[in-house]
Every structure is written in structure tokens, then in C-alpha cells.
């Protein structure tokens, strides 16, 4: 038996017990006649004590040779500490060691295994197994386990069945780029790794499984952005004989369950907002509603005066920044520079200070009088002491710019509190989205999403206006889940492919299996998927998902620990019938 207890469980009640512990040497202090060692495992730290008087000389000698991260086993007696440490759960006791076995030695670790480490990101990624010994990483993995456990409990209790779907599937041109896997037995042919189990879960509904979920890896070969992983995990769900309302209720329930179990927070009913409303009031389809600064559209009150910039704009829109009328000229100029950065792309910004004496002071005083500016204050909801910031230009771009500014101010002003949770549903997404590059409509969600029946007549005349039975669950400004009610009729699915620019042959070749299945009694169905990595990070009050993944890729999509991706040798390439054409 390697141990009788773990390093986190001994207390004063255990005093005088003979115990065996095993773990890693966190640190040791050698005073010559006395040696203290902090012994660590996943469960905590227990202080060991070796002393000249009470410890055997050979054991004492061996203890002197212990280095950081040595793996040891000790036997001894639990004693009460003289100097208690109230920061440690085991801080009232220590273990007077009688026997010591070194199970394995360790090289000096390349960074300190402590909550605050001296190791930079790169070195910690390379030695991820050492990073995992640190509390912040270890606790994130334990936290993730708790989240997935609660998800499984909740869904299983509602009769959802977890079914595994294949990882080696077929590449399709829709959506993001696929990772592909060459097939040795079928020269020149490739599998693709799934971007999501979408079609399989729909086929499970045709198969009568009724309620499915899966905590599943998905793969997307997208250009990497900060905090995107090429492989990530979804909580993927699908249900039959349901309407949108049923889905929203079940998964609102799941989210409420998580918030309750993990943070003991009760949230009554999640607010709902249409996509249009979200865009108009927050300039964003995943608004962070933990704070205000809602958009006020100023066209009616700011146009048709003498200010040509506003008169020429499709949209004039502003926000009231609470308490910011006191900003200095320099601070305001810095904000103007911020929105003019290429990443945001505004051409300028107008401001109005709502001063304490009820007066308005603006950068466009030449064109607007106090009565005009009072109307701006009314529309943006500005009070005395607030600062109104106004952007103008093409509607979509301007909304995105003002949204970026609003989020930046929310961050700077500390309004995005990590321990506050504000979920909401965004519903009625557009079915299609115009893509400038390919000059055609793309499915905004995916091609299996059903249009709203009442909008169907617009498909031929004004496709961009057709709304879908699609919804996103948003938490604190992040999309944590999204899904839709699906098409379950073959002709309807074929029509959708036609609108997405597929010829009937292409549609048949790529998605024939699904349309065929729809001819054998497909039930009405729908579902959604949560991004587990991000959901866990947000529930854990953090922004970076990488901390919640045991072995993440870095920002260039590399695993620097195992050094992947890597070349393979010629024999392997030959076997796969692959000839490389790599430019140096
Ligand atoms: N498969 C979709 C996605 O990955 C989610 C869904 O529609 O259920 O976004």
C-alpha cells in the first residue's frame, strides 16, 4: 500500500496516528538539526518533519538529499504543530517521519511549481505536466470535471442518451475548413475530422433515439485567433418532436442547473432578445448585458442640421458613458484614437459632455444648440455627469465599432464582473448571410437550419430578410451555445441547398445520405451545442479557455510539448500514396 492517507486530509483529530503518505517534494527547509518538507499531491500539502532527536540518523541523512519534485513515500506519526499555519487545511498538524523511501528523483523543474510561478507561457506549455501540478491549472481541470459531471447528470435525468458518433467522416465544403486524414486502404481518398456531429445527431433522430447528447471533440482548421483551439469540445444535443420553445426551456434549465450547482446562483427566467434587437441595442449578436450603455439611434435628432458628416451617414448612433463627463480632453482624444485604430476602424467620434449644471458641451457645438443636444441625451439615456460618444457611417460597420467601444469601456470601467452572470437567449437569427468573398449567400448557422415558415415567401425575392428558427445562448458577452430547429423534409432541404448555390448533383453527392434518410420518416427535430471549453472558462470566472484544457495547442496551433504537427517519413507517405509538394 503506497499510502494510507492523501496529503490534504490529516487534521488534529488524527494526532498520534501512524500513517503513510506519498507525493512530491514541494520544498524543504534544512536547519541542520531539523528538516521540514512540504509534501504535495493533488489533494493538498502536508508538512513533514525530520529531527535529530526523534528521527533515525540514516533517515535524516536521506532527507537531506531530497530535491524539489522528488517523489517520496513516508511513514510516521501525526503530531500537533507548535506553530500552526491557518492558510493550510492541514496546518494544525505535521508528520514526524520515521521511514523515508525515495520513489523517484527529479531534475530541477524549469519553473517553480507554485500558484504564482516564474515560468513564462512557452516553457509552461512545453512542460505542461509540470504546469498541471500547479494549483491554478489542476483546479481548472477539476472544475471542468465538475461541469461535465453536472451536465451528464442533468441530461441523463431527462432521459438524454449519450451516443458516440464517428471521428472519421467525409469532408464537406460548408462551414470552416476540415482537417483531413488520408486513407491508406483507399489511395487518394481522405476522411475528414468532424467540425461537429451535426448530420449524425440528426440521423440519430431519424433512428428514433429521441434525446441525444454527447460531450465530443470537434475539429476546425480555421485561421487561429487568440483563444481559439483547432480541437475543442462541445456539449452536443438533439431532440425529436420539439419546438423551439421546448429546446430553449430544456437548455435554459441546464444552464440554470450549472449556475446553481457551481455558484449557488438562482436565475429565474433568461431574457430573450431578437437578433435585430441585439444588433440595434448593443451592435452585437452576443451582448454583454451585465452593464448598460445601450445604443441610442440619433438619426432623427442629429440629421438635417448643418453637420455634413451626420447628414451623409446611414446611421448615427451613440452611447452614454456613466460619469465620464469629467474626462479630460486628453482622455477623450485617447478614446477617439482608440476607435480610429485599424482594428476598430471608425473615421472619427463626436462627444457631448452632460455637465453637472445641466449644460451640454460638445465637439459639434457649431452645428447643434443646447436643445438639440438635450434630445441626444434623451435618446441615449444620458444623465448629468455622463459623456455621450457618437459614431456614424454605414449601419453594420458603425454598430460593430460602437460595440467594440462599449465593450472596451465596460472592461476599463470594471463593469464586466467575472462573478456576475447574465445569460440571455438571442433568437430569430437571419437564415442566410451574404459573403463578400464568394459573392453568394451562406447559411448563417448551417444548411440544416429551418427557415421561419412565415418568411418562406421571401426566399426568392429578399433572401437576406428570411429569419431562421435559430437561437444562441449568450453568457456575459460570449456565445456559449447555439442551435436551431432543423429541416426534416427532403424537398425543403433540397430547396435550401439550391439557395446556397449547390447544384442538385452536388447536393446529392455531399448530403445525399441525409436527404435519403429524410425519406424514411424523419421526425421534427432540433437541438443545439454548447462550447464546453468556453462555458467552463466563463463559469470559472476566467477569459482564457486554454487554462481549462489539459493539453492545449498554442496560438499557432502547435502542441509544443509533443511537437506536433510534424513531418512523417517517406515510407509512411508512400503507404498513404501521398507525394509532398511543400515549398521551403
Ligand atoms: N452543430 C452546430 C454547431 O456546431 C450546433 C447545432 O446546431 O446544434 O454550431
Coordinates of C-alpha atoms and ligand atoms in Angstrom, one line a residue:
X1 CA 0.0 0.0 0.0
X2 CA 1.6 3.2 -1.1
X3 CA -0.4 5.5 1.2
X4 CA -2.9 5.4 4.0
X5 CA -4.0 9.0 3.5
X6 CA -3.5 11.7 1.0
X7 CA -1.6 14.9 1.5
X8 CA -4.7 17.0 2.1
X9 CA -6.7 15.2 4.7
X10 CA -4.9 14.9 8.0
X11 CA -6.3 17.1 10.9
X12 CA -5.8 17.5 14.6
X13 CA -8.2 14.6 15.2
X14 CA -5.6 12.3 13.5
X15 CA -2.9 13.2 16.0
X16 CA -0.9 10.1 17.2
X17 CA -2.0 8.1 14.2
X18 CA 0.6 6.1 12.3
X19 CA 0.2 7.0 8.6
X20 CA 1.8 6.6 5.2
X21 CA 1.9 9.4 2.7
X22 CA 3.2 9.6 -0.8
X23 CA 3.7 12.7 -3.0
X24 CA 6.1 15.3 -4.4
X25 CA 8.5 17.4 -2.5
X26 CA 7.3 21.0 -2.9
X27 CA 10.1 22.4 -0.9
X28 CA 12.4 21.6 2.0
X29 CA 14.0 23.7 4.7
X30 CA 17.1 22.3 6.3
X31 CA 18.2 23.8 9.6
X32 CA 20.8 21.0 10.2
X33 CA 19.2 19.5 13.3
X34 CA 15.8 19.8 11.8
X35 CA 14.4 19.4 8.3
X36 CA 10.9 20.4 7.2
X37 CA 9.5 19.2 3.9
X38 CA 6.2 20.2 2.2
X39 CA 4.8 17.1 0.7
X40 CA 2.3 17.7 -2.1
X41 CA -0.2 15.7 -4.0
X42 CA -3.5 16.5 -5.9
X43 CA -5.3 16.9 -2.6
X44 CA -3.0 19.2 -0.7
X45 CA 0.2 19.7 1.2
X46 CA 1.3 18.1 4.5
X47 CA 4.3 19.3 6.4
X48 CA 6.8 16.6 7.2
X49 CA 9.3 17.0 10.0
X50 CA 12.6 15.1 10.5
X51 CA 14.6 16.0 13.6
X52 CA 17.9 14.8 15.0
X53 CA 16.5 13.8 18.3
X54 CA 13.5 11.8 17.2
X55 CA 14.4 10.7 13.7
X56 CA 16.8 7.9 12.8
X57 CA 20.2 9.2 11.6
X58 CA 20.0 7.3 8.2
X59 CA 16.6 8.7 7.5
X60 CA 17.8 12.2 8.5
X61 CA 20.7 11.7 6.1
X62 CA 18.4 10.7 3.2
X63 CA 16.1 13.6 3.9
X64 CA 19.0 15.9 3.4
X65 CA 19.3 14.7 -0.2
X66 CA 15.7 15.5 -1.2
X67 CA 15.3 17.9 -4.0
X68 CA 12.3 19.7 -5.4
X69 CA 9.8 17.4 -7.1
X70 CA 11.3 14.2 -5.8
X71 CA 8.6 11.5 -5.4
X72 CA 8.7 10.0 -1.9
X73 CA 6.9 7.8 0.4
X74 CA 7.0 8.4 4.1
X75 CA 5.7 6.7 7.2
X76 CA 5.4 8.4 10.5
X77 CA 3.3 9.8 13.4
X78 CA 0.8 12.7 13.1
X79 CA 1.7 15.3 15.7
X80 CA 0.3 18.7 16.6
X81 CA 2.3 21.6 15.3
X82 CA 3.7 24.2 17.6
X83 CA 3.5 26.9 15.0
X84 CA 0.1 26.5 13.3
X85 CA -0.5 27.6 9.7
X86 CA -4.0 28.7 9.2
X87 CA -3.6 29.0 5.5
X88 CA -3.3 25.2 5.0
X89 CA -6.2 22.9 5.8
X90 CA -3.6 20.5 7.3
X91 CA -1.8 23.4 9.0
X92 CA -2.5 22.3 12.6
X93 CA -0.5 19.1 12.2
X94 CA 2.7 17.7 10.8
X95 CA 4.1 14.3 10.2
X96 CA 7.1 13.2 12.3
X97 CA 8.8 10.9 9.8
X98 CA 10.2 7.5 10.8
X99 CA 10.7 6.0 7.4
X100 CA 11.5 7.6 4.1
X101 CA 11.7 6.0 0.6
X102 CA 12.6 7.9 -2.5
X103 CA 10.4 6.5 -5.2
X104 CA 11.8 8.7 -7.9
X105 CA 14.2 11.5 -8.2
X106 CA 13.5 14.7 -10.2
X107 CA 15.6 17.1 -12.2
X108 CA 15.3 20.6 -11.0
X109 CA 12.0 21.8 -12.7
X110 CA 12.4 24.6 -15.2
X111 CA 9.9 26.8 -13.3
X112 CA 8.6 26.9 -9.8
X113 CA 5.6 24.7 -9.1
X114 CA 3.7 27.3 -7.2
X115 CA 0.4 29.3 -7.6
X116 CA 2.4 32.3 -8.8
X117 CA 5.1 30.8 -11.0
X118 CA 8.2 32.3 -12.5
X119 CA 7.6 30.3 -15.7
X120 CA 6.6 32.0 -18.9
X121 CA 3.7 30.7 -21.1
X122 CA 6.0 28.9 -23.6
X123 CA 8.0 27.0 -21.1
X124 CA 4.9 26.0 -19.1
X125 CA 3.3 24.7 -22.3
X126 CA 6.4 22.6 -23.1
X127 CA 6.3 21.1 -19.6
X128 CA 2.6 21.0 -19.3
X129 CA 2.7 18.0 -17.0
X130 CA 4.6 20.2 -14.5
X131 CA 2.2 23.1 -15.0
X132 CA -0.7 20.7 -14.2
X133 CA 0.9 20.1 -10.8
X134 CA 0.3 23.8 -10.0
X135 CA -3.0 24.6 -8.2
X136 CA -4.4 27.0 -10.8
X137 CA -4.2 24.5 -13.7
X138 CA -5.1 21.5 -11.6
X139 CA -8.1 23.3 -10.1
X140 CA -9.2 24.3 -13.6
X141 CA -9.2 20.6 -14.7
X142 CA -11.1 19.6 -11.6
X143 CA -13.6 22.4 -12.2
X144 CA -14.1 21.2 -15.8
X145 CA -14.7 17.7 -14.5
X146 CA -17.4 19.1 -12.2
X147 CA -19.1 21.0 -15.0
X148 CA -19.2 17.9 -17.3
X149 CA -20.4 15.7 -14.5
X150 CA -23.3 18.1 -13.8
X151 CA -24.1 18.3 -17.5
X152 CA -24.2 14.5 -17.7
X153 CA -26.3 14.3 -14.5
X154 CA -28.8 16.8 -15.7
X155 CA -29.3 15.5 -19.2
X156 CA -29.3 11.8 -18.2
X157 CA -32.0 12.6 -15.6
X158 CA -34.1 14.0 -18.5
X159 CA -33.6 10.7 -20.5
X160 CA -31.0 12.0 -22.9
X161 CA -28.7 9.2 -24.1
X162 CA -25.0 9.8 -24.7
X163 CA -24.1 8.3 -28.1
X164 CA -20.7 8.4 -29.7
X165 CA -20.5 9.4 -33.4
X166 CA -17.6 8.8 -35.7
X167 CA -14.5 10.9 -35.9
X168 CA -13.5 9.7 -39.4
X169 CA -16.1 11.2 -41.7
X170 CA -16.5 12.9 -45.0
X171 CA -15.2 16.3 -45.9
X172 CA -17.8 18.9 -47.0
X173 CA -17.2 22.4 -48.3
X174 CA -19.7 24.1 -46.0
X175 CA -18.6 25.8 -42.8
X176 CA -15.0 26.1 -41.8
X177 CA -12.0 24.2 -43.3
X178 CA -11.8 20.5 -42.4
X179 CA -8.8 18.6 -41.0
X180 CA -8.4 15.7 -43.3
X181 CA -6.9 12.2 -42.7
X182 CA -5.6 10.2 -45.6
X183 CA -6.9 6.7 -46.0
X184 CA -4.2 4.1 -46.6
X185 CA -6.6 1.5 -47.8
X186 CA -8.3 3.8 -50.3
X187 CA -5.4 5.6 -52.1
X188 CA -6.1 9.1 -52.9
X189 CA -9.1 9.3 -50.6
X190 CA -9.5 11.2 -47.4
X191 CA -11.6 11.2 -44.3
X192 CA -12.3 14.5 -42.6
X193 CA -12.5 15.1 -38.8
X194 CA -15.9 16.4 -37.8
X195 CA -16.4 20.1 -37.3
X196 CA -19.4 18.9 -35.3
X197 CA -21.5 15.8 -35.2
X198 CA -24.4 17.7 -36.8
X199 CA -25.6 15.3 -39.5
X200 CA -25.0 12.2 -37.3
X201 CA -27.1 13.6 -34.5
X202 CA -29.9 14.3 -37.0
X203 CA -29.6 10.7 -38.3
X204 CA -29.9 9.5 -34.6
X205 CA -33.2 11.4 -34.5
X206 CA -34.3 9.6 -37.7
X207 CA -33.1 6.5 -35.9
X208 CA -35.6 7.2 -33.2
X209 CA -33.1 7.9 -30.3
X210 CA -35.4 10.9 -29.4
X211 CA -33.0 12.7 -27.0
X212 CA -29.2 12.6 -27.6
X213 CA -26.2 14.3 -26.2
X214 CA -22.5 13.8 -26.5
X215 CA -19.5 15.6 -24.9
X216 CA -17.5 15.5 -28.0
X217 CA -14.3 16.7 -29.7
X218 CA -14.8 18.9 -32.8
X219 CA -12.1 20.0 -35.2
X220 CA -12.0 23.2 -37.3
X221 CA -9.0 24.2 -39.4
X222 CA -9.6 27.9 -39.1
X223 CA -7.0 30.6 -39.0
X224 CA -6.1 30.8 -35.4
X225 CA -7.3 33.7 -33.3
X226 CA -6.4 34.3 -29.8
X227 CA -8.1 31.7 -27.6
X228 CA -9.3 29.5 -30.4
X229 CA -8.3 25.9 -30.4
X230 CA -8.2 23.7 -33.5
X231 CA -9.8 21.0 -31.5
X232 CA -12.4 21.9 -28.9
X233 CA -15.2 20.2 -27.0
X234 CA -18.9 20.6 -27.5
X235 CA -21.8 19.5 -25.4
X236 CA -23.8 18.4 -28.5
X237 CA -27.6 17.9 -28.1
X238 CA -30.6 17.0 -30.2
X239 CA -34.2 16.2 -29.5
X240 CA -37.2 15.0 -31.5
X241 CA -40.8 16.1 -31.5
X242 CA -40.0 19.5 -30.1
X243 CA -40.4 23.1 -31.0
X244 CA -38.0 26.0 -30.4
X245 CA -39.7 26.7 -27.1
X246 CA -39.0 23.2 -25.8
X247 CA -35.3 23.4 -26.7
X248 CA -35.0 26.8 -25.0
X249 CA -36.6 25.5 -21.9
X250 CA -34.5 22.4 -21.6
X251 CA -31.2 24.1 -22.1
X252 CA -32.1 27.2 -20.1
X253 CA -32.7 24.5 -17.4
X254 CA -29.3 23.0 -17.9
X255 CA -27.6 26.4 -17.7
X256 CA -29.6 27.3 -14.6
X257 CA -28.7 23.9 -13.1
X258 CA -25.0 24.7 -13.7
X259 CA -25.1 28.1 -12.2
X260 CA -27.0 26.8 -9.2
X261 CA -24.7 23.8 -8.6
X262 CA -21.5 25.6 -9.2
X263 CA -22.1 29.1 -7.9
X264 CA -25.3 28.7 -5.9
X265 CA -26.8 31.4 -8.1
X266 CA -30.5 31.3 -9.0
X267 CA -31.6 33.0 -12.2
X268 CA -35.3 33.0 -12.7
X269 CA -36.0 33.4 -16.4
X270 CA -33.4 34.2 -19.0
X271 CA -34.2 37.3 -21.0
X272 CA -34.8 36.8 -24.7
X273 CA -33.9 39.3 -27.5
X274 CA -34.2 39.0 -31.2
X275 CA -31.1 39.2 -33.3
X276 CA -32.4 42.5 -34.7
X277 CA -32.9 44.0 -31.3
X278 CA -29.5 42.8 -30.1
X279 CA -27.9 44.4 -33.1
X280 CA -29.8 47.7 -32.6
X281 CA -29.3 48.0 -28.9
X282 CA -25.8 46.5 -28.5
X283 CA -24.4 46.4 -32.0
X284 CA -23.6 42.8 -31.4
X285 CA -25.4 39.4 -31.5
X286 CA -23.8 38.3 -28.2
X287 CA -24.3 41.3 -26.0
X288 CA -22.9 41.5 -22.5
X289 CA -25.9 42.7 -20.6
X290 CA -24.2 43.0 -17.2
X291 CA -23.9 46.7 -17.9
X292 CA -25.8 49.4 -19.7
X293 CA -24.6 51.9 -22.3
X294 CA -27.3 50.8 -24.6
X295 CA -27.2 52.3 -28.1
X296 CA -29.4 55.3 -28.9
X297 CA -30.0 55.8 -32.6
X298 CA -29.7 59.5 -33.3
X299 CA -30.6 59.9 -37.0
X300 CA -33.9 61.6 -36.3
X301 CA -32.4 64.2 -33.9
X302 CA -28.9 64.7 -35.4
X303 CA -29.6 64.7 -39.1
X304 CA -30.9 67.5 -41.3
X305 CA -28.9 70.1 -39.4
X306 CA -25.7 71.7 -40.8
X307 CA -23.3 68.8 -39.9
X308 CA -22.5 67.1 -43.2
X309 CA -20.8 64.0 -41.7
X310 CA -24.0 63.0 -39.9
X311 CA -26.2 64.0 -42.8
X312 CA -24.3 61.7 -45.1
X313 CA -24.4 58.7 -42.7
X314 CA -26.7 55.7 -42.9
X315 CA -26.6 55.5 -39.1
X316 CA -25.8 58.0 -36.3
X317 CA -25.6 56.1 -33.0
X318 CA -24.4 56.9 -29.5
X319 CA -23.9 55.6 -26.0
X320 CA -23.9 57.4 -22.7
X321 CA -20.8 56.6 -20.6
X322 CA -21.8 57.0 -17.0
X323 CA -19.9 59.5 -15.0
X324 CA -17.5 60.2 -17.9
X325 CA -18.3 63.9 -18.4
X326 CA -15.2 64.6 -16.2
X327 CA -12.9 63.0 -18.8
X328 CA -10.1 65.4 -19.8
X329 CA -9.5 66.5 -23.3
X330 CA -6.6 64.2 -23.4
X331 CA -8.6 61.2 -22.2
X332 CA -11.3 61.8 -24.8
X333 CA -8.7 62.2 -27.5
X334 CA -7.2 58.9 -26.5
X335 CA -10.7 57.3 -26.9
X336 CA -11.0 58.9 -30.3
X337 CA -7.6 57.4 -31.3
X338 CA -8.8 54.1 -29.9
X339 CA -11.8 53.9 -32.2
X340 CA -9.7 55.1 -35.1
X341 CA -7.3 52.2 -34.8
X342 CA -7.5 49.9 -37.8
X343 CA -8.8 47.1 -35.6
X344 CA -11.9 49.2 -34.9
X345 CA -11.9 51.4 -38.0
X346 CA -14.0 54.5 -37.1
X347 CA -13.2 57.6 -39.0
X348 CA -13.9 59.9 -36.1
X349 CA -16.0 60.3 -33.0
X350 CA -18.3 63.1 -31.7
X351 CA -18.7 63.7 -28.0
X352 CA -21.1 65.5 -25.7
X353 CA -20.3 66.2 -22.1
X354 CA -23.5 66.4 -20.0
X355 CA -22.2 68.7 -17.3
X356 CA -23.4 68.9 -13.8
X357 CA -25.0 72.3 -14.3
X358 CA -27.4 70.9 -16.9
X359 CA -25.3 72.4 -19.8
X360 CA -24.0 70.4 -22.7
X361 CA -20.6 70.9 -24.1
X362 CA -19.9 69.1 -27.4
X363 CA -17.3 68.7 -30.1
X364 CA -20.0 69.8 -32.6
X365 CA -21.3 72.9 -30.7
X366 CA -21.0 74.8 -34.0
X367 CA -23.9 72.7 -35.5
X368 CA -26.1 71.9 -32.6
X369 CA -27.6 74.0 -29.8
X370 CA -28.4 73.0 -26.2
X371 CA -32.0 71.9 -27.2
X372 CA -30.6 69.6 -29.9
X373 CA -28.1 68.1 -27.5
X374 CA -30.7 67.6 -24.9
X375 CA -32.5 65.4 -27.4
X376 CA -29.4 63.3 -27.8
X377 CA -29.2 62.9 -24.1
X378 CA -32.8 61.7 -24.0
X379 CA -32.2 59.2 -26.8
X380 CA -29.0 57.7 -25.3
X381 CA -30.4 57.9 -21.8
X382 CA -27.6 60.2 -20.6
X383 CA -27.8 61.9 -17.2
X384 CA -25.9 64.8 -15.8
X385 CA -22.2 63.8 -15.4
X386 CA -22.3 61.4 -18.4
X387 CA -20.4 61.5 -21.6
X388 CA -22.2 60.8 -24.9
X389 CA -20.0 59.2 -27.6
X390 CA -21.4 59.2 -31.1
X391 CA -20.2 57.3 -34.2
X392 CA -21.7 57.5 -37.7
X393 CA -21.4 55.7 -41.0
X394 CA -22.7 52.5 -42.7
X395 CA -25.1 50.9 -40.3
X396 CA -23.5 47.5 -39.8
X397 CA -19.9 48.7 -39.6
X398 CA -20.8 51.6 -37.2
X399 CA -22.7 49.3 -34.9
X400 CA -19.7 46.9 -34.7
X401 CA -17.4 49.9 -34.0
X402 CA -19.6 51.3 -31.2
X403 CA -20.0 47.8 -29.8
X404 CA -16.2 47.4 -29.6
X405 CA -16.0 50.8 -27.8
X406 CA -18.8 49.8 -25.4
X407 CA -17.0 46.5 -24.5
X408 CA -13.7 48.3 -24.1
X409 CA -15.3 50.9 -21.8
X410 CA -17.0 48.1 -19.9
X411 CA -13.6 46.4 -19.3
X412 CA -11.9 49.6 -18.4
X413 CA -14.6 50.7 -16.0
X414 CA -14.7 47.3 -14.3
X415 CA -18.3 46.7 -15.3
X416 CA -17.6 43.2 -16.6
X417 CA -17.5 41.5 -13.2
X418 CA -16.4 37.8 -13.6
X419 CA -18.5 36.7 -10.6
X420 CA -21.7 38.1 -12.1
X421 CA -23.6 36.0 -14.6
X422 CA -26.1 37.4 -17.1
X423 CA -27.3 34.8 -19.6
X424 CA -29.8 35.6 -22.4
X425 CA -31.2 34.0 -25.5
X426 CA -30.7 35.7 -28.8
X427 CA -33.4 34.4 -31.2
X428 CA -34.7 34.8 -34.8
X429 CA -31.3 34.9 -36.4
X430 CA -31.2 35.5 -40.2
X431 CA -31.2 32.3 -42.2
X432 CA -28.6 33.5 -44.7
X433 CA -25.7 35.8 -44.7
X434 CA -24.1 37.4 -47.7
X435 CA -20.5 36.5 -48.2
X436 CA -18.5 39.2 -49.9
X437 CA -15.6 36.9 -51.0
X438 CA -17.6 34.2 -52.7
X439 CA -20.4 36.6 -53.6
X440 CA -23.2 34.3 -52.5
X441 CA -25.4 33.6 -49.5
X442 CA -24.1 31.3 -46.9
X443 CA -26.1 29.6 -44.2
X444 CA -25.6 31.8 -41.1
X445 CA -25.9 28.8 -38.8
X446 CA -25.7 25.8 -41.1
X447 CA -27.6 24.4 -44.1
X448 CA -29.8 22.2 -42.0
X449 CA -31.5 25.1 -40.1
X450 CA -35.1 25.6 -40.9
X451 CA -36.5 29.0 -42.1
X452 CA -39.4 30.6 -40.3
X453 CA -42.5 29.4 -42.3
X454 CA -43.9 33.0 -42.3
X455 CA -40.7 34.2 -44.0
X456 CA -40.5 31.5 -46.6
X457 CA -42.1 33.7 -49.3
X458 CA -39.0 36.0 -49.1
X459 CA -36.6 33.2 -50.1
X460 CA -36.7 34.1 -53.8
X461 CA -37.2 37.9 -53.5
X462 CA -35.2 39.0 -50.5
X463 CA -33.3 36.0 -49.1
X464 CA -31.3 38.1 -46.6
X465 CA -34.5 39.0 -44.8
X466 CA -35.6 35.4 -44.1
X467 CA -35.4 34.6 -40.4
X468 CA -34.4 31.2 -39.1
X469 CA -35.6 29.1 -36.2
X470 CA -32.1 29.6 -34.8
X471 CA -31.0 30.7 -31.4
X472 CA -27.9 31.4 -29.4
X473 CA -27.3 31.2 -25.7
X474 CA -25.2 34.1 -24.6
X475 CA -23.4 34.5 -21.3
X476 CA -21.5 37.6 -20.3
X477 CA -20.8 38.7 -23.8
X478 CA -19.9 35.2 -25.1
X479 CA -21.8 32.9 -27.3
X480 CA -21.8 29.7 -25.2
X481 CA -24.3 27.7 -27.2
X482 CA -26.2 27.8 -30.4
X483 CA -28.6 25.7 -32.4
X484 CA -31.7 25.5 -34.5
X485 CA -34.9 23.7 -35.4
X486 CA -33.9 21.6 -38.4
X487 CA -35.3 20.9 -41.7
X488 CA -36.7 17.4 -41.7
X489 CA -38.3 17.3 -45.2
X490 CA -36.3 16.2 -48.2
X491 CA -37.7 18.8 -50.6
X492 CA -37.2 21.6 -48.2
X493 CA -33.6 20.5 -47.6
X494 CA -33.1 20.3 -51.4
X495 CA -34.5 23.8 -51.8
X496 CA -32.1 25.1 -49.1
X497 CA -29.1 23.6 -50.9
X498 CA -30.3 25.3 -54.1
X499 CA -30.4 28.7 -52.4
X500 CA -26.9 28.1 -51.1
X501 CA -25.7 27.6 -54.6
X502 CA -25.5 23.8 -54.8
X503 CA -26.5 22.1 -58.0
X504 CA -28.8 19.1 -57.3
X505 CA -25.9 16.8 -58.2
X506 CA -23.6 18.5 -55.7
X507 CA -26.2 18.4 -53.0
X508 CA -26.9 14.7 -53.7
X509 CA -23.2 13.9 -53.7
X510 CA -22.4 15.7 -50.5
X511 CA -25.6 15.3 -48.4
X512 CA -27.5 12.6 -50.3
X513 CA -27.2 10.4 -47.2
X514 CA -29.2 12.9 -45.1
X515 CA -31.8 13.6 -47.8
X516 CA -32.3 9.9 -48.3
X517 CA -32.8 9.4 -44.6
X518 CA -35.4 12.2 -44.6
X519 CA -37.5 9.9 -47.0
X520 CA -37.8 7.3 -44.3
X521 CA -39.9 9.1 -41.7
X522 CA -37.7 11.8 -40.2
X523 CA -39.3 13.3 -37.1
X524 CA -39.4 17.0 -36.5
X525 CA -36.3 17.7 -34.5
X526 CA -33.8 20.3 -33.4
X527 CA -31.0 20.9 -30.9
X528 CA -28.0 22.9 -30.0
X529 CA -24.4 22.7 -29.0
X530 CA -22.6 24.4 -26.1
X531 CA -18.9 25.1 -26.4
X532 CA -17.7 23.3 -23.3
X533 CA -14.2 24.9 -23.1
X534 CA -15.6 28.5 -23.1
X535 CA -18.6 27.6 -20.9
X536 CA -16.2 26.2 -18.3
X537 CA -13.9 29.2 -18.5
X538 CA -16.7 31.7 -18.0
X539 CA -18.3 29.7 -15.2
X540 CA -14.8 29.6 -13.7
X541 CA -14.7 33.4 -14.0
X542 CA -11.8 33.4 -16.5
X543 CA -11.4 34.6 -20.0
X544 CA -8.9 32.1 -21.4
X545 CA -10.1 28.7 -22.4
X546 CA -6.6 27.3 -22.6
X547 CA -6.4 27.1 -18.8
X548 CA -9.3 24.7 -18.8
X549 CA -7.8 22.3 -21.4
X550 CA -5.3 19.7 -20.1
X551 CA -3.1 19.8 -23.2
X552 CA -3.9 22.8 -25.3
X553 CA -2.4 24.0 -28.6
X554 CA -0.6 27.3 -28.7
X555 CA -1.6 30.3 -30.7
X556 CA 0.0 28.8 -33.8
X557 CA -2.0 25.6 -33.4
X558 CA 1.1 23.7 -32.2
X559 CA 1.4 21.3 -29.4
X560 CA 4.9 22.4 -28.2
X561 CA 5.1 19.5 -25.7
X562 CA 4.9 16.6 -28.2
X563 CA 6.0 18.9 -31.0
X564 CA 3.1 18.4 -33.4
X565 CA 2.3 18.8 -36.2
X566 CA 5.4 17.1 -37.5
X567 CA 6.7 15.6 -40.7
X568 CA 6.3 11.8 -41.4
X569 CA 8.8 9.7 -43.1
X570 CA 8.8 8.7 -46.7
X571 CA 7.8 5.1 -46.1
X572 CA 4.7 6.3 -44.3
X573 CA 3.9 8.8 -47.1
X574 CA 4.3 6.0 -49.7
X575 CA 2.0 3.8 -47.8
X576 CA -0.6 6.6 -47.9
X577 CA 0.1 7.3 -51.6
X578 CA 0.9 10.8 -50.8
X579 CA 3.5 12.9 -52.7
X580 CA 4.6 16.1 -51.0
X581 CA 4.8 19.4 -52.7
X582 CA 6.0 21.6 -49.9
X583 CA 7.5 25.0 -50.7
X584 CA 10.5 25.6 -48.4
Ligands
LIG1 N1 -23.7 21.8 -34.9 C1 -24.0 23.2 -34.5 C2 -22.6 23.9 -34.2 O1 -21.6 23.2 -34.1 C3 -24.8 23.3 -33.3 C4 -26.2 22.8 -33.6 O2 -26.8 23.4 -34.5 O3 -26.7 22.0 -32.8 O4 -22.6 25.1 -34.1

